[in-house]
Coordinates of C-alpha atoms in Angstrom, one line a residue:
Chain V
X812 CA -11.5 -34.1 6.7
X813 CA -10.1 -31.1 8.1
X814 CA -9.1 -28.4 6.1
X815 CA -6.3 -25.1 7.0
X816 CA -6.9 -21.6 5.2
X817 CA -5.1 -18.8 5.0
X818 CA -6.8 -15.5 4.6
X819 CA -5.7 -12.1 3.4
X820 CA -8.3 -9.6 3.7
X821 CA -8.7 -5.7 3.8
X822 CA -10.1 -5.1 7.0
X823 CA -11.7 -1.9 5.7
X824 CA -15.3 -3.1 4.2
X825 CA -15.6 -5.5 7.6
X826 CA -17.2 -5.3 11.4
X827 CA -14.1 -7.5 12.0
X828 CA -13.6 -11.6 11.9
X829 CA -16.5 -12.5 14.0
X830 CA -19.5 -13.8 12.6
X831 CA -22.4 -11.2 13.7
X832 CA -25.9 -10.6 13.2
X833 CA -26.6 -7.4 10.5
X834 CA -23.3 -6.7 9.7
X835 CA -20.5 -8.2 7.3
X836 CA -17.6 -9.7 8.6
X837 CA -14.7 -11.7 6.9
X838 CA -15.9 -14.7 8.6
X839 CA -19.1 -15.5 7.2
X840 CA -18.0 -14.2 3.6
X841 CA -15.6 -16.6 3.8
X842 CA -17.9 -19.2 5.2
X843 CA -20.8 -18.9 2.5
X844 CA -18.6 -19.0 -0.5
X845 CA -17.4 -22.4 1.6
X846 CA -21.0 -23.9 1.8
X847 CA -21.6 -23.0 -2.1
X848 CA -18.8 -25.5 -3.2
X849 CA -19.4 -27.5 -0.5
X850 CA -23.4 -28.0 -0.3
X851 CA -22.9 -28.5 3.7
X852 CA -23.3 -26.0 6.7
X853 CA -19.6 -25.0 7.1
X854 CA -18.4 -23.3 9.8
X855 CA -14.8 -21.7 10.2
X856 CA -12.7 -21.6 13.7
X857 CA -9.9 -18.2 13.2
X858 CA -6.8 -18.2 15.1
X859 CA -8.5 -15.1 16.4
X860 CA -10.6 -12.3 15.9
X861 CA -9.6 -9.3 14.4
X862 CA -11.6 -5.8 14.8
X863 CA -13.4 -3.7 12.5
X864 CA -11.2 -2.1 10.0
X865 CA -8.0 -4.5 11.0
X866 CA -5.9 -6.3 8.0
X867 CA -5.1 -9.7 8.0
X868 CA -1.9 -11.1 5.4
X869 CA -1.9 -14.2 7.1
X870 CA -5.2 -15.0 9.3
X871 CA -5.6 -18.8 9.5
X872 CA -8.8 -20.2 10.1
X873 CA -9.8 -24.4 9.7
X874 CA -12.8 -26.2 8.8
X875 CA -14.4 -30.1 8.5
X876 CA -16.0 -30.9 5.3
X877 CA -17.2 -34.8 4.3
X878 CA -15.3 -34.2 0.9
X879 CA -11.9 -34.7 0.0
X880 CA -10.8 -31.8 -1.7
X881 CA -8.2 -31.2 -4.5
X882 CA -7.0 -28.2 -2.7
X883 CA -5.1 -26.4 -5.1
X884 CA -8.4 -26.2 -7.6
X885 CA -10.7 -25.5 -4.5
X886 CA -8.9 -22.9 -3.3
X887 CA -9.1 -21.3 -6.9
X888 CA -12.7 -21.9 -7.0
X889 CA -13.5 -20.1 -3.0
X890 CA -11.4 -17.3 -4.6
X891 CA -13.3 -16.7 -7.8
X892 CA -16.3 -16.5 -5.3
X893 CA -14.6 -14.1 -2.7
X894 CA -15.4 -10.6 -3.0
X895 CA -11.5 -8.9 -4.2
X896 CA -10.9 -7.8 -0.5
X897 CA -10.9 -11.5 0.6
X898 CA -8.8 -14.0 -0.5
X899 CA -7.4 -17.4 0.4
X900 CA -3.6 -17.1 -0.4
X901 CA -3.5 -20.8 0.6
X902 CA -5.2 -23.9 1.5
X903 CA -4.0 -27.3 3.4
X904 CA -4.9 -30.9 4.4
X905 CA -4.4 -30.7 8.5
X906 CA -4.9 -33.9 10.8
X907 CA -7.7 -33.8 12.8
X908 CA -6.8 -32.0 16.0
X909 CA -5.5 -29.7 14.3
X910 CA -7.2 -26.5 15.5
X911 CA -6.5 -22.6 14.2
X912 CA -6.8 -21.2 17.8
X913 CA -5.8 -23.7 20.3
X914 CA -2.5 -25.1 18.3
X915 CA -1.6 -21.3 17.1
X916 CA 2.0 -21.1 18.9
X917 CA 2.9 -17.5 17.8
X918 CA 1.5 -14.4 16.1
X919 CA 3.1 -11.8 14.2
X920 CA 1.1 -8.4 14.0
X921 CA 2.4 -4.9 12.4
X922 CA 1.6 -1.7 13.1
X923 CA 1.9 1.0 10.0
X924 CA 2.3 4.8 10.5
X925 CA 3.9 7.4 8.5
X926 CA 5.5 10.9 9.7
X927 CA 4.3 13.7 8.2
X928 CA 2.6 17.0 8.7
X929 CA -0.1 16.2 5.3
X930 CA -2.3 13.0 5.0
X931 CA -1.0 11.0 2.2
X932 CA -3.7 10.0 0.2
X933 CA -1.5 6.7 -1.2
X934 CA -1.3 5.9 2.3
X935 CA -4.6 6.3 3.9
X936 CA -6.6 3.0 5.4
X937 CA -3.0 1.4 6.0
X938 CA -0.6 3.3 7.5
X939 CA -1.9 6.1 10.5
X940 CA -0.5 9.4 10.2
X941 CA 1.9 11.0 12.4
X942 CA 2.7 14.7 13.2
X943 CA 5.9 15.8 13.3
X944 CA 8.5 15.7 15.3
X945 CA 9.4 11.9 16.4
X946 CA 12.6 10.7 17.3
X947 CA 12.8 7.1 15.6
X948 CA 15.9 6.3 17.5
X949 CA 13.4 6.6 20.6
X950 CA 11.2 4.4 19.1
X951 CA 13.1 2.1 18.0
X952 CA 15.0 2.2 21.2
X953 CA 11.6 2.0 23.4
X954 CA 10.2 -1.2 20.9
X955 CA 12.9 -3.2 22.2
X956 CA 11.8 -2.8 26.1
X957 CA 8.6 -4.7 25.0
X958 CA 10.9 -7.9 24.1
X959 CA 10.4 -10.6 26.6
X960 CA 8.1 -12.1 29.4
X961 CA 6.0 -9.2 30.6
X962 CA 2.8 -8.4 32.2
X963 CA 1.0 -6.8 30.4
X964 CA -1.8 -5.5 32.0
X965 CA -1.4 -1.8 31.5
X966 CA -1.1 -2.5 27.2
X967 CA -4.7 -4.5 26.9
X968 CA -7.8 -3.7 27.2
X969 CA -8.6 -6.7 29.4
X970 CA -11.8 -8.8 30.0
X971 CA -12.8 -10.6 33.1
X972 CA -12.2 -13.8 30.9
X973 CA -8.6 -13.3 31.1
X974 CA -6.8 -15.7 33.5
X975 CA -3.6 -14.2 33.1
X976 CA -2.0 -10.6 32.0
X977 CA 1.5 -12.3 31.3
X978 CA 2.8 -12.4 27.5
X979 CA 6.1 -12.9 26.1
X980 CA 7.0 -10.7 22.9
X981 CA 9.5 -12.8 21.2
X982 CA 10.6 -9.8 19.2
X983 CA 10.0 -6.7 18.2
X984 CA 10.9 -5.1 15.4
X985 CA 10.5 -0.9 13.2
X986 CA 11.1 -1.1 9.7
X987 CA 11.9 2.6 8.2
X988 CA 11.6 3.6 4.9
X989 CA 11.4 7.1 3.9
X990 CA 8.5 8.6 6.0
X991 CA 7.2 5.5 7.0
X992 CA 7.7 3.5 10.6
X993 CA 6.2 0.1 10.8
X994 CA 5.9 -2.1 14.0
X995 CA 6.4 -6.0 14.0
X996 CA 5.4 -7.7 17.1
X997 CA 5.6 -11.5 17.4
X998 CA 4.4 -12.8 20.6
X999 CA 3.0 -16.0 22.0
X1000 CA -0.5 -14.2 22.2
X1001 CA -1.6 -10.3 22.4
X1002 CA -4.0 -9.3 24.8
X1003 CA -7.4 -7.4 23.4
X1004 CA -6.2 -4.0 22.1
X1005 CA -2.3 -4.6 23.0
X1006 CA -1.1 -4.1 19.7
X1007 CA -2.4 -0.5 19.6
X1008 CA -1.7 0.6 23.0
X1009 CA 1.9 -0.4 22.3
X1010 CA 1.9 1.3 19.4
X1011 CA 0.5 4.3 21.0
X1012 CA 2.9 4.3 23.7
X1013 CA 5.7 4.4 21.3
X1014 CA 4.5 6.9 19.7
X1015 CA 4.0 8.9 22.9
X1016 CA 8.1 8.6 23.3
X1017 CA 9.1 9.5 20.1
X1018 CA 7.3 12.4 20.0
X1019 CA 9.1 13.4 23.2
X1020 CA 5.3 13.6 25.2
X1021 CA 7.2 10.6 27.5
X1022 CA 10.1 9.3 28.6
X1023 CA 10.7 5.7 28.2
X1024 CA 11.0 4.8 31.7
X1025 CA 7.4 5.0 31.8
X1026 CA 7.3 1.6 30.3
X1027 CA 9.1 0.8 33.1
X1028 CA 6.5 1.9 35.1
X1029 CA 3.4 0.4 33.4
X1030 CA 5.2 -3.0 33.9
X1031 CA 5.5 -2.6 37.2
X1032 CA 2.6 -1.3 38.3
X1033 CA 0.2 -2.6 35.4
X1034 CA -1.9 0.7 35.0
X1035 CA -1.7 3.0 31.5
X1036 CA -0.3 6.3 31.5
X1037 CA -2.6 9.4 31.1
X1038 CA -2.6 10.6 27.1
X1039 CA -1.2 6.9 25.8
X1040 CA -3.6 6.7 22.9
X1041 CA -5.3 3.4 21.2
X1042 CA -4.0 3.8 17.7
X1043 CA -6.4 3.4 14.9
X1044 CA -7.5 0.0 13.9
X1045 CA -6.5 0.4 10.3
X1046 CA -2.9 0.5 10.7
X1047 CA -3.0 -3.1 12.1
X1048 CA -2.2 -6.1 10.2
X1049 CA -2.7 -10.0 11.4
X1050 CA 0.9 -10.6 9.8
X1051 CA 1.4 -14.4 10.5
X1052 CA 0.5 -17.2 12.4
X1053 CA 3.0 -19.9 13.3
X1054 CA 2.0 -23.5 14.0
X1055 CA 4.2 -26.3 15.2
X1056 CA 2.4 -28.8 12.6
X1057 CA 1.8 -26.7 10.1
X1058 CA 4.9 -26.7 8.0
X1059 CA 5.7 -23.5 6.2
X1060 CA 4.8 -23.5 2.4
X1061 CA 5.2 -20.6 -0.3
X1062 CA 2.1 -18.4 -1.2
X1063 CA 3.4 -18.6 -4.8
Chain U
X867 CA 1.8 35.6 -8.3
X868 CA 2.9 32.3 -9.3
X869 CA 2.4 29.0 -7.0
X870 CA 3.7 25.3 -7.8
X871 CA 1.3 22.7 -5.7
X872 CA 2.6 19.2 -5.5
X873 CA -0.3 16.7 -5.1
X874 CA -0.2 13.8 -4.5
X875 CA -4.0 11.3 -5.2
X876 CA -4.9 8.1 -5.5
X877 CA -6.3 7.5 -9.2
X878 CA -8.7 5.2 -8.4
X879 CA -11.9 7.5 -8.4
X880 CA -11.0 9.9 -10.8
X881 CA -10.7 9.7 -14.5
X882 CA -7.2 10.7 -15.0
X883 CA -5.9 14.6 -14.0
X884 CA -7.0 16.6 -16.9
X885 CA -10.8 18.3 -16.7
X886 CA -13.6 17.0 -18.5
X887 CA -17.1 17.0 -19.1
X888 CA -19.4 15.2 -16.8
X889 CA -16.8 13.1 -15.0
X890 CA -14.5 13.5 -11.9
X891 CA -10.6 14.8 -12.8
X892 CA -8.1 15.3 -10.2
X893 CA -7.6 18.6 -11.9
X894 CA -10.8 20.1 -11.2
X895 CA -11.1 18.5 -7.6
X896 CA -8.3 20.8 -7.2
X897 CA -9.4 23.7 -8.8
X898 CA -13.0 24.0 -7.6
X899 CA -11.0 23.9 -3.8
X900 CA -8.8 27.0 -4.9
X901 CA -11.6 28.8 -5.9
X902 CA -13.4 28.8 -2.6
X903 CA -10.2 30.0 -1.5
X904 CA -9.3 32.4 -4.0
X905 CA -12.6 33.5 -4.7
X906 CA -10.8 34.1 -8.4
X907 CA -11.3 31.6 -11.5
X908 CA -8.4 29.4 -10.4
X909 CA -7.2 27.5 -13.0
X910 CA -4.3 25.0 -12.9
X911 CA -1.6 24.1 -15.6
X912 CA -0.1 20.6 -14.2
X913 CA 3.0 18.8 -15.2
X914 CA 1.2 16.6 -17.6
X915 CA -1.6 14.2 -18.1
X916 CA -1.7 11.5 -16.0
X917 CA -4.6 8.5 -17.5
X918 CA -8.0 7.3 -15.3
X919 CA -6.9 5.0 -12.2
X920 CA -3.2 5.9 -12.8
X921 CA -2.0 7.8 -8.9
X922 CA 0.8 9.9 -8.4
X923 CA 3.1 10.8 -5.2
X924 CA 4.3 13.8 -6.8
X925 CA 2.4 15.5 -9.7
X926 CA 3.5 19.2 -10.0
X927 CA 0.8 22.0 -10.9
X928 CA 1.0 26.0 -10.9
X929 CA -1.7 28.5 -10.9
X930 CA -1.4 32.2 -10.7
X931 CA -3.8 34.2 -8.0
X932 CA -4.1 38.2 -7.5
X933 CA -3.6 37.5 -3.7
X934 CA 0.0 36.9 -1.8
X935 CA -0.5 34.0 -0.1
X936 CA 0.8 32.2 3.4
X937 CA 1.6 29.0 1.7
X938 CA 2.1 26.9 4.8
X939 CA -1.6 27.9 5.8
X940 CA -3.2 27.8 2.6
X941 CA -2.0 24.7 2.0
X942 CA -3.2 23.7 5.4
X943 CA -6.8 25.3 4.4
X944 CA -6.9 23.3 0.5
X945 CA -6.7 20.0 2.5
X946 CA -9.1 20.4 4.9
X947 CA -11.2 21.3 1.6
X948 CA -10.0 18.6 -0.5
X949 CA -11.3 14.9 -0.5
X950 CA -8.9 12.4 1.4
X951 CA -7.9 10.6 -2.0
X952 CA -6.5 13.9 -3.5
X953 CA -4.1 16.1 -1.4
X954 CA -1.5 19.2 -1.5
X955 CA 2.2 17.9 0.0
X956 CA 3.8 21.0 -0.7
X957 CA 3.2 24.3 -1.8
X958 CA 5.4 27.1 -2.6
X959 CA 6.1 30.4 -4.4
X960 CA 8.1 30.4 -7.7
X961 CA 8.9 32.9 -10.5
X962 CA 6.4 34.0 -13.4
X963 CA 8.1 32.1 -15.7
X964 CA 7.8 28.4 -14.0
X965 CA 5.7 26.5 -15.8
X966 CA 4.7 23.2 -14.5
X967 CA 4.4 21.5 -18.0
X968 CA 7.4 23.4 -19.8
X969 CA 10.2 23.8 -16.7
X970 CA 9.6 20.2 -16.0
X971 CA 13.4 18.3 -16.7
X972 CA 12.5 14.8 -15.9
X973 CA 10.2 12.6 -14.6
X974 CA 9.8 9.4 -12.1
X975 CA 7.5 7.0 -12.9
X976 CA 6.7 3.8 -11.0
X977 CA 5.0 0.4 -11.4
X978 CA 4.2 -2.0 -9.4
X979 CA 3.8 -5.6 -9.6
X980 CA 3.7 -9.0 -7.4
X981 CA 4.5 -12.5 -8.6
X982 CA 1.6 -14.7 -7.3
X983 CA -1.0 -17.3 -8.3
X984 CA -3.5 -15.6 -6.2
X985 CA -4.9 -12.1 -6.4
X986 CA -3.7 -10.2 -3.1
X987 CA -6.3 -8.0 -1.4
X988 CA -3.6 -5.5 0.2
X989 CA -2.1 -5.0 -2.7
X990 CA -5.1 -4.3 -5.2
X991 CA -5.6 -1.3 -6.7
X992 CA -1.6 -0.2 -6.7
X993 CA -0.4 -3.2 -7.7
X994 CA -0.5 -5.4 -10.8
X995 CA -0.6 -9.1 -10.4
X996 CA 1.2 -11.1 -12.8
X997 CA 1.5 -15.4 -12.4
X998 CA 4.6 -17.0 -12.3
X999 CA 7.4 -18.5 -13.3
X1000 CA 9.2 -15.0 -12.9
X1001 CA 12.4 -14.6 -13.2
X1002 CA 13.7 -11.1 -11.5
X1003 CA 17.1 -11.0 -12.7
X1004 CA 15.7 -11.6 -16.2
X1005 CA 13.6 -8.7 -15.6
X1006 CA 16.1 -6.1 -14.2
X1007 CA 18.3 -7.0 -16.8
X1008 CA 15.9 -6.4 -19.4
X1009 CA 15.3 -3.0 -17.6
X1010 CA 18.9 -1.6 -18.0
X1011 CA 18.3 -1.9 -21.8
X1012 CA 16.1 1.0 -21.9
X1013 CA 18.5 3.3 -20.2
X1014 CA 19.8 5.8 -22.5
X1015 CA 18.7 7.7 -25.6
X1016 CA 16.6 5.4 -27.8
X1017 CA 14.3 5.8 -30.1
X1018 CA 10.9 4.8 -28.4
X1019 CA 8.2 4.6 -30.9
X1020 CA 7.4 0.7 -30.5
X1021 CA 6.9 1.5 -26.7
X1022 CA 4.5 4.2 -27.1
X1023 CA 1.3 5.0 -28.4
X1024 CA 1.5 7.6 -30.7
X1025 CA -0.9 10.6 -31.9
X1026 CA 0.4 12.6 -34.7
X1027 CA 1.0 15.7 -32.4
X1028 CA 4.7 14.2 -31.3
X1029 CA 7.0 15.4 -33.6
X1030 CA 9.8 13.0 -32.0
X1031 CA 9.8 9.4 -30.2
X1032 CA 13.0 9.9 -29.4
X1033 CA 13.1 10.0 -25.1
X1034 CA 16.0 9.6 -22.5
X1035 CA 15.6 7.2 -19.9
X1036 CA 18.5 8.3 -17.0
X1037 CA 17.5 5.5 -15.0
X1038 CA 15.6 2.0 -15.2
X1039 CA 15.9 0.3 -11.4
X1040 CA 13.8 -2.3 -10.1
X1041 CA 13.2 -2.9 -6.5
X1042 CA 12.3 -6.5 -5.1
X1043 CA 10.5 -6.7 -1.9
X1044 CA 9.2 -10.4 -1.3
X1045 CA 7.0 -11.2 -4.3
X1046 CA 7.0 -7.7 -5.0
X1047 CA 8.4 -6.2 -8.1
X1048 CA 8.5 -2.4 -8.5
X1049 CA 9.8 -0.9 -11.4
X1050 CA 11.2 2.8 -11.7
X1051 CA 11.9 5.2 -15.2
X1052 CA 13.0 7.9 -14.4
X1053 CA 13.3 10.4 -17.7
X1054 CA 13.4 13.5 -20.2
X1055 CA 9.8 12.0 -21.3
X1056 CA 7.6 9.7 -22.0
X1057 CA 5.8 8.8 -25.0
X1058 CA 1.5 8.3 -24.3
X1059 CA 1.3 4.6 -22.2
X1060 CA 5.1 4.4 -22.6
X1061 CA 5.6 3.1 -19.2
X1062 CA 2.9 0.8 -19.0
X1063 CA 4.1 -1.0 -22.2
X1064 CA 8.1 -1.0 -21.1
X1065 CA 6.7 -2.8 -18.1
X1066 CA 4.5 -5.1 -20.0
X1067 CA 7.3 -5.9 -22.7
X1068 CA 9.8 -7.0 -19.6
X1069 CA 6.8 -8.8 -18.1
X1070 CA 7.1 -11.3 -21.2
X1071 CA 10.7 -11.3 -21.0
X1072 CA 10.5 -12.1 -17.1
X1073 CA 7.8 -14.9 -18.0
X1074 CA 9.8 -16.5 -20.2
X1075 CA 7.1 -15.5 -23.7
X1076 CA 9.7 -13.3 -25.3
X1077 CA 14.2 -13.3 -25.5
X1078 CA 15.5 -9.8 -24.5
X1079 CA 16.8 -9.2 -27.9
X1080 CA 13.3 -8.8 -29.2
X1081 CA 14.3 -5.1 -27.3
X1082 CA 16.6 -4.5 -29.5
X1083 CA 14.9 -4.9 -32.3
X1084 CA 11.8 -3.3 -31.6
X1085 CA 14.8 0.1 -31.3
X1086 CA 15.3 -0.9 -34.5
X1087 CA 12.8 -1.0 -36.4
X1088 CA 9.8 0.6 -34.3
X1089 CA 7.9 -2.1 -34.3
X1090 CA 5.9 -3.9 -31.4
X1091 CA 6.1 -7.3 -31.0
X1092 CA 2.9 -9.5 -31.0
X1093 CA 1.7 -10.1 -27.1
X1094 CA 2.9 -7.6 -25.7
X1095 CA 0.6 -6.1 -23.2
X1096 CA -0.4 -2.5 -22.0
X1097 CA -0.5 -3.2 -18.3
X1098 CA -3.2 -1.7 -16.1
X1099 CA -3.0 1.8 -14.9
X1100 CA -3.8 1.2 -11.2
X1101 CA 0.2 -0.2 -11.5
X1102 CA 1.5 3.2 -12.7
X1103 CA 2.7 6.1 -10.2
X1104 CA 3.8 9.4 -11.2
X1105 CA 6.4 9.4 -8.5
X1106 CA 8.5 13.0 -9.3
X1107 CA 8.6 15.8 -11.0
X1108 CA 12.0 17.6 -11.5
X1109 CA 12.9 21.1 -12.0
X1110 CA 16.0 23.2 -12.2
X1111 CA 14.3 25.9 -10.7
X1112 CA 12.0 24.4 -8.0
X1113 CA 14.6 23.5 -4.9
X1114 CA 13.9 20.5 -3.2
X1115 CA 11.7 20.4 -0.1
X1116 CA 11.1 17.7 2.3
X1117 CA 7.8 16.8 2.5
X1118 CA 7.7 16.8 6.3

């Protein structure tokens, strides 16, 4: 039987996703609270990794198990074993080639900073703090050239085991309130670090350090503009990942 | 000369604002940064108490030094000094006679809440989870009852140094976000756990445990009704402090 997870975790006590030797990751906590209250060697496939000190609200991950499962009181069970900075938020039956990486059609990642000359104490480990001045119009303005099929090479940190730079960003969207900007992305995939760099490069144009043309640029010619920064891995956040056969359902 | 320090902390490590013997206060995290500064015994007088684990955005503190001071780069100095859960958003000069405690007009509280079955990692430690069936408009409803001059002795509790339990509340609004619930009281005062009993009392009113006239007649007759809970303090926020003579100031 195969089994569909979703996980919400604060990336902040984590090496990342990834199972690894001599350092916790949300992976294997998730998987040894699994072989508890199942008695068998379970392993879990992600959607993805995540980094270090990234957030997930939505990671999905799936595993077999020989048991049928009452999902509903074996979710409740994983989550009185989980540690309080992972939980499963929900938990479903999925047909057999069903697979958290492979089928995953879109993601859904934000970005969280806040504007302001003082760290804000309520805010730290979430959002990443920005100085003073930034034009959100820009931003906001320069978010929407990322919409679309793009290549882009110039916004990851690429591996040789990349076959191809090209992504679409299905949209992208800034949510302001108060002192706070946050960046959803939705995309058909993200290449290693993209999410970041984007965010970086936004920030370089609304602080006025770039025009927005340079966007243009990096497009075209598929190579990162001097001072574009890699923002902070805590401001990210695995948002959402959409399935074709995975129907929607309510976390309540 | 006389300086007003808004501060804004996260509660979680300290044991409330006010000094005490042998454990951590936000107070004295504060303090024992002036003094390196001052060099004098710094001592600061803040707005009011606020519990263990309870945060604020905007507590409001004065303390009176010998020296004339460059607020903007004091303030700058007191941060790089103080720990990242505790820090100064605004500083400024005011007259002898301000006194955090006494000048203080009204206050905004906040607390936050989300409707789930399942506790939510990136919300823990600032919000409060409560299990559904919830119903909002139930809640906000209840929450216009309190606005107004009322007699608030079931709502509070109580040592024999208030001589009234009579408070204003100016303003009772709830913001919904998603499962997120966040209540706001804004007020002339609050009674001792006052807010974290209003929000427990609409809590059973939103869960269907208690009828909204129960309100009513704990105004009445100063009674609490059975069941009600105090929530949590990691829920609470100490959002504003307001003051006739302490002008606005962006926090930017």
């Amino acid at each position: 039987m195969r089994y569909a997870i979703t996980v919400e975790y604060d990336g902040a006590g984590y090496s990342g996703w990834q199972r690894q030797l001599n350092a916790p990751t949300v992976q294997q906590t998730v998987e040894e609270a699994l072989r508890v209250l199942t008695g068998e060697e379970t392993v879990i496939v992600g959607s993805g990794r995540t980094d270090a000190g990234v957030h997930a609200a939505g990671q999905v991950a799936h595993f077999d198990t020989a048991r049928e499962l009452d999902v509903y009181r074996f979710r409740y069970s994983l989550n009185a074993l989980l540690p309080e900075d992972v939980k499963v938020v929900k938990m479903q039956r999925v047909a057999d080639d069903f697979h958290a990486q492979y089928s995953a059609k879109q993601k859904t990642y934000s970005y969280g900073m806040y504007i302001s000359r003082t760290p804000s104490p309520l805010r730290r480990g979430r959002f990443v703090r920005i100085t003073p001045p930034f034009d959100v119009e820009k931003f906001v303005a320069a978010a929407r050239m990322f919409e679309g099929e793009h290549d882009f090479k110039a916004f990851g940190n690429v591996g040789s085991e990349v076959s191809t730079t090209v992504r679409t960003i299905y949209s992208a969207e800034v949510k302001v309130c108060g002192d706070e900007v946050v960046l959803y992305l939705t995309g058909n995939g993200f290449l290693y670090n993209m999410v970041r760099v984007i965010a970086g490069t936004l920030v370089r144009v609304a602080t006025g350090k770039m025009p927005s043309e340079e966007i243009e640029r990096m497009f075209a010619e598929g190579t990162r503009t001097h001072g574009i920064k890699t923002l902070p891995p805590y401001g990210l956040t695995l948002e959402k990942v959409f399935y074709n056969i995975f129907p929607p359902e309510d976390k309540v």
